[in-house]
Tab-separated table of C-alpha atoms in Angstrom:
chain	number	residue	atom	x	y	z
F	1	PHE	CA	68.473	-93.746	206.596
F	2	LEU	CA	68.467	-97.177	208.253
F	3	ARG	CA	71.593	-96.328	210.277
F	4	ARG	CA	70.025	-93.023	211.378
F	5	CYS	CA	66.912	-95.017	212.469
F	6	VAL	CA	69.202	-97.357	214.523
F	7	GLN	CA	70.977	-94.401	216.092
F	8	LEU	CA	67.646	-92.944	217.107
F	9	LEU	CA	66.564	-96.165	218.819
F	10	LEU	CA	69.834	-96.214	220.736
F	11	LEU	CA	69.478	-92.630	222.099
F	12	PRO	CA	68.586	-93.871	225.668
F	13	ILE	CA	71.872	-96.035	225.676
F	14	HIS	CA	73.763	-93.128	224.198
F	15	GLY	CA	72.560	-90.990	227.022
F	16	LEU	CA	73.787	-93.572	229.565
F	17	ALA	CA	77.110	-93.663	227.802
F	18	CYS	CA	77.547	-89.948	227.883
F	19	LEU	CA	76.956	-90.050	231.699
F	20	GLY	CA	79.592	-92.859	232.038
F	21	LEU	CA	76.934	-95.255	233.208
F	22	TRP	CA	76.750	-97.674	230.335
F	23	ASP	CA	80.473	-98.710	230.191
F	24	SER	CA	80.626	-99.476	233.940
F	25	PHE	CA	77.518	-101.591	233.774
F	26	TYR	CA	78.342	-103.403	230.490
F	27	LYS	CA	81.881	-104.179	231.287
F	28	LYS	CA	80.476	-106.273	234.171
F	29	VAL	CA	77.877	-108.041	232.041
F	30	PHE	CA	80.136	-108.594	228.942
F	31	PRO	CA	82.319	-111.333	230.323
F	32	TYR	CA	79.135	-113.425	231.168
F	33	VAL	CA	77.872	-112.798	227.533
F	34	MET	CA	81.271	-114.021	226.144
F	35	ALA	CA	81.421	-116.945	228.454
F	36	LYS	CA	78.262	-118.201	226.602
F	37	VAL	CA	79.109	-116.971	223.057
F	38	ALA	CA	82.836	-117.742	222.912
F	39	PRO	CA	82.515	-121.638	223.063
F	40	MET	CA	79.867	-121.540	220.227
F	41	TYR	CA	82.246	-119.432	218.113
F	42	ASN	CA	85.172	-121.709	218.937
F	43	HIS	CA	83.133	-124.708	217.714
F	44	LYS	CA	82.587	-122.976	214.342
F	45	VAL	CA	86.303	-122.103	213.862
F	46	TYR	CA	87.866	-125.105	215.630
F	47	LYS	CA	89.506	-126.452	212.469
F	48	GLN	CA	90.712	-123.069	211.329
F	49	LYS	CA	92.240	-122.315	214.817
F	50	GLN	CA	93.790	-125.722	214.992
F	51	GLU	CA	95.455	-125.183	211.583
F	52	LEU	CA	96.491	-121.565	212.446
F	53	PHE	CA	98.153	-122.555	215.831
F	54	SER	CA	99.720	-125.806	214.461
F	55	ASN	CA	103.066	-124.274	213.954
F	56	LEU	CA	103.419	-122.225	217.121
F	57	ARG	CA	106.471	-124.267	218.283
F	58	LYS	CA	108.362	-123.104	215.211
F	59	PHE	CA	108.831	-119.775	216.876
F	60	ALA	CA	110.120	-121.005	220.248
F	61	GLY	CA	113.207	-119.364	221.525
F	62	PRO	CA	116.670	-121.022	221.844
F	63	SER	CA	115.573	-122.648	225.114
F	64	GLY	CA	113.031	-124.443	223.398
F	65	GLN	CA	110.174	-122.907	225.581
F	66	LEU	CA	107.533	-120.743	223.791
F	67	ILE	CA	107.001	-117.365	225.453
F	68	LEU	CA	103.449	-116.351	224.292
F	69	LEU	CA	101.646	-113.077	224.831
F	70	GLU	CA	97.869	-112.975	224.226
F	71	ILE	CA	96.208	-109.534	223.815
F	72	GLY	CA	92.590	-109.501	224.826
F	73	THR	CA	92.553	-112.864	226.414
F	74	GLY	CA	88.862	-112.664	227.481
F	75	THR	CA	87.660	-116.037	228.748
F	76	GLY	CA	90.731	-117.949	227.479
F	77	THR	CA	89.050	-119.808	224.632
F	78	ASN	CA	92.469	-120.100	222.714
F	79	PHE	CA	94.263	-122.024	225.639
F	80	GLN	CA	93.279	-125.469	224.248
F	81	PHE	CA	95.262	-124.638	221.012
F	82	TYR	CA	98.613	-123.729	222.759
F	83	PRO	CA	101.340	-126.303	223.158
F	84	PRO	CA	102.371	-127.931	226.552
F	85	GLY	CA	104.926	-125.966	228.558
F	86	CYS	CA	103.903	-122.672	226.962
F	87	ARG	CA	104.861	-119.634	229.112
F	88	LEU	CA	101.799	-117.458	228.916
F	89	THR	CA	101.123	-113.751	229.565
F	90	CYS	CA	97.505	-112.693	229.287
F	91	THR	CA	96.325	-109.095	228.963
F	92	ASP	CA	92.877	-107.709	228.874
F	93	PRO	CA	91.550	-104.188	229.668
F	94	ASN	CA	88.458	-105.679	231.488
F	95	PRO	CA	89.307	-107.180	235.019
F	96	ASN	CA	85.917	-108.861	235.124
F	97	PHE	CA	87.244	-111.562	232.782
F	98	ARG	CA	89.566	-112.818	235.415
F	99	LYS	CA	87.400	-115.625	236.978
F	100	PHE	CA	86.610	-117.071	233.586
F	101	LEU	CA	90.160	-116.924	232.438
F	102	LEU	CA	91.330	-118.723	235.523
F	103	LYS	CA	88.640	-121.411	235.018
F	104	SER	CA	90.029	-121.919	231.393
F	105	LEU	CA	93.576	-122.247	232.824
F	106	SER	CA	92.444	-124.886	235.256
F	107	GLU	CA	91.060	-126.804	232.310
F	108	ASN	CA	94.361	-126.418	230.434
F	109	ARG	CA	97.070	-127.391	232.832
F	110	GLN	CA	99.618	-127.840	230.088
F	111	LEU	CA	100.162	-123.987	230.203
F	112	LYS	CA	102.241	-122.018	232.591
F	113	LEU	CA	100.671	-118.539	233.401
F	114	GLU	CA	103.470	-116.158	234.198
F	115	HIS	CA	101.647	-112.804	234.183
F	116	LEU	CA	97.925	-111.678	234.239
F	117	VAL	CA	97.946	-107.978	233.287
F	118	VAL	CA	95.093	-105.610	233.154
F	119	ALA	CA	95.973	-103.411	230.164
F	120	SER	CA	94.780	-102.333	226.731
F	121	GLY	CA	96.571	-103.492	223.631
F	122	GLU	CA	97.597	-99.864	222.744
F	123	ASP	CA	99.656	-99.689	225.982
F	124	LEU	CA	101.662	-102.763	227.046
F	125	HIS	CA	104.389	-101.096	228.871
F	126	GLN	CA	104.591	-103.879	231.488
F	127	ILE	CA	106.000	-106.025	228.595
F	128	LEU	CA	109.641	-105.342	227.899
F	129	ASP	CA	110.895	-104.788	224.321
F	130	GLY	CA	111.850	-107.959	222.290
F	131	THR	CA	110.882	-110.483	225.079
F	132	VAL	CA	108.006	-112.372	223.402
F	133	ASP	CA	108.127	-115.164	220.858
F	134	VAL	CA	104.561	-115.041	219.848
F	135	VAL	CA	101.730	-112.672	220.223
F	136	VAL	CA	98.173	-113.819	219.716
F	137	CYS	CA	95.132	-111.645	218.986
F	138	THR	CA	91.726	-112.971	218.127
F	139	LEU	CA	88.456	-110.918	217.800
F	140	VAL	CA	90.204	-108.007	219.558
F	141	LEU	CA	91.352	-105.568	216.807
F	142	CYS	CA	87.739	-104.971	216.056
F	143	SER	CA	87.241	-103.172	219.332
F	144	VAL	CA	90.469	-101.395	220.075
F	145	THR	CA	90.742	-97.607	219.976
F	146	SER	CA	93.703	-97.730	217.533
F	147	THR	CA	94.626	-100.711	215.497
F	148	ARG	CA	97.817	-99.045	214.469
F	149	LYS	CA	98.952	-98.467	218.155
F	150	VAL	CA	98.287	-102.097	219.004
F	151	LEU	CA	100.365	-103.436	216.110
F	152	MET	CA	103.217	-101.029	216.972
F	153	GLU	CA	103.157	-102.462	220.494
F	154	VAL	CA	103.080	-106.000	219.018
F	155	LEU	CA	106.209	-105.244	217.058
F	156	ARG	CA	107.912	-103.667	220.058
F	157	VAL	CA	107.417	-106.659	222.445
F	158	LEU	CA	108.132	-109.330	219.739
F	159	ARG	CA	111.769	-110.573	219.451
F	160	LEU	CA	113.305	-110.453	216.015
F	161	GLY	CA	111.884	-113.464	214.109
F	162	GLY	CA	108.830	-113.641	216.385
F	163	ALA	CA	105.227	-113.984	215.065
F	164	PHE	CA	101.927	-112.228	215.384
F	165	TYR	CA	98.911	-114.514	215.065
F	166	PHE	CA	95.476	-113.152	214.313
F	167	LEU	CA	91.952	-114.093	213.625
F	168	GLU	CA	89.649	-111.139	213.089
F	169	HIS	CA	86.128	-110.345	211.597
F	170	VAL	CA	86.554	-107.491	209.177
F	171	ALA	CA	84.783	-105.246	206.742
F	172	ALA	CA	83.108	-106.992	203.792
F	173	ASP	CA	83.668	-106.054	200.118
F	174	HIS	CA	82.159	-102.513	199.886
F	175	SER	CA	79.921	-103.322	196.977
F	176	SER	CA	78.257	-106.204	198.896
F	177	TRP	CA	75.024	-106.323	200.904
F	178	THR	CA	77.079	-107.659	203.882
F	179	TYR	CA	78.880	-104.251	204.091
F	180	PHE	CA	75.584	-102.406	203.763
F	181	TRP	CA	74.263	-104.189	206.835
F	182	GLN	CA	77.648	-103.926	208.606
F	183	ARG	CA	77.295	-100.092	208.244
F	184	VAL	CA	73.709	-100.123	209.321
F	185	CYS	CA	74.321	-102.274	212.432
F	186	ASP	CA	77.631	-100.737	213.449
F	187	PRO	CA	76.170	-98.301	215.998
F	188	VAL	CA	74.250	-100.899	217.908
F	189	TRP	CA	77.158	-103.491	217.641
F	190	LYS	CA	79.401	-100.880	219.209
F	191	TYR	CA	77.339	-100.692	222.374
F	192	PHE	CA	76.561	-104.348	222.647
F	193	GLY	CA	79.934	-105.727	221.615
F	194	ASP	CA	82.004	-103.621	224.049
F	195	GLY	CA	83.192	-101.181	221.425
F	196	CYS	CA	83.323	-103.637	218.514
F	197	SER	CA	83.257	-102.320	214.996
F	198	LEU	CA	81.739	-104.462	212.113
F	199	SER	CA	83.388	-102.478	209.296
F	200	ARG	CA	87.045	-102.162	210.360
F	201	GLU	CA	89.670	-102.551	207.523
F	202	THR	CA	92.191	-104.531	209.687
F	203	GLN	CA	93.908	-106.036	206.663
F	204	LYS	CA	95.031	-102.711	205.473
F	205	GLU	CA	96.515	-101.931	208.752
F	206	LEU	CA	98.460	-105.192	208.879
F	207	GLU	CA	99.774	-104.530	205.338
F	208	LYS	CA	101.012	-101.117	206.382
F	209	THR	CA	102.794	-102.421	209.481
F	210	ASN	CA	106.538	-103.184	209.084
F	211	PHE	CA	106.468	-106.988	209.343
F	212	SER	CA	109.073	-108.941	207.299
F	213	GLU	CA	106.438	-111.499	206.288
F	214	LEU	CA	102.558	-111.493	206.215
F	215	ASN	CA	100.603	-114.708	205.693
F	216	LEU	CA	96.959	-113.718	205.470
F	217	ARG	CA	93.794	-115.206	203.955
F	218	ARG	CA	90.146	-114.382	203.975
F	219	ILE	CA	87.517	-116.775	205.218
F	220	HIS	CA	83.777	-116.575	205.970
F	221	VAL	CA	82.235	-118.138	209.294
F	222	THR	CA	78.827	-119.600	209.143
F	223	PRO	CA	76.135	-118.455	208.965
F	224	TYR	CA	77.313	-116.457	205.958
F	225	TRP	CA	74.456	-113.815	206.144
F	226	ILE	CA	75.524	-112.427	209.515
F	227	PRO	CA	77.556	-109.194	209.492
F	228	THR	CA	80.405	-110.795	211.330
F	229	SER	CA	80.980	-113.492	208.694
F	230	PRO	CA	83.974	-111.996	206.786
F	231	HIS	CA	87.238	-112.795	208.617
F	232	ILE	CA	90.977	-112.711	208.019
F	233	ILE	CA	93.310	-115.347	209.480
F	234	GLY	CA	96.982	-115.790	209.421
F	235	TYR	CA	100.264	-114.806	210.992
F	236	ALA	CA	103.006	-112.082	210.467
F	237	VAL	CA	106.724	-112.387	211.176
F	238	LYS	CA	108.771	-109.532	212.696
């Protein structure tokens, strides 16, 4: 009932979306929203990200250089965690993030940007098969059209022995109040989170993907009462 009420309140935005007006407007606004929100989120998960990315060098190629692809780079809030000399390819379907990404790069001169590609995670045809040591994806799989297709692209571009690093908010336990509110809020979250879903079962998709090794754990990000609190974090090896 509450979900239907939310959908009713969203009818004007839904109408704009059907006319193709909402996406074109919000894709220009969203990068400015994330430029404000992302640093606050980064502060909350700083220790977790620092721990997660601490072994990136372990997956460097024979040359010793780390070739890293980030899907859905956004404003570049992960750059500070990448090791010096990292050869970086950034992808995002929204070209309006570009100026914020370049600003982050100017603040992290230890990195070498090789490519900046406007592309969705489901179609990374600009990246050749087996040419990447590490793929990073944080707070992206919640908003893609097909998680499975993104993970298939990740497997394709990774070299054998390469790794996929992730940090994603996910669906809560189905018997919890958090999941109840995730389902209620999903319609409004989709419009104001640029397609983001609160109740996506990303862990199940990772488990079904043909990785040779999956290191995953669940965490909660404060405040615990918000619907985006449940997260999964870890890395998977091809």
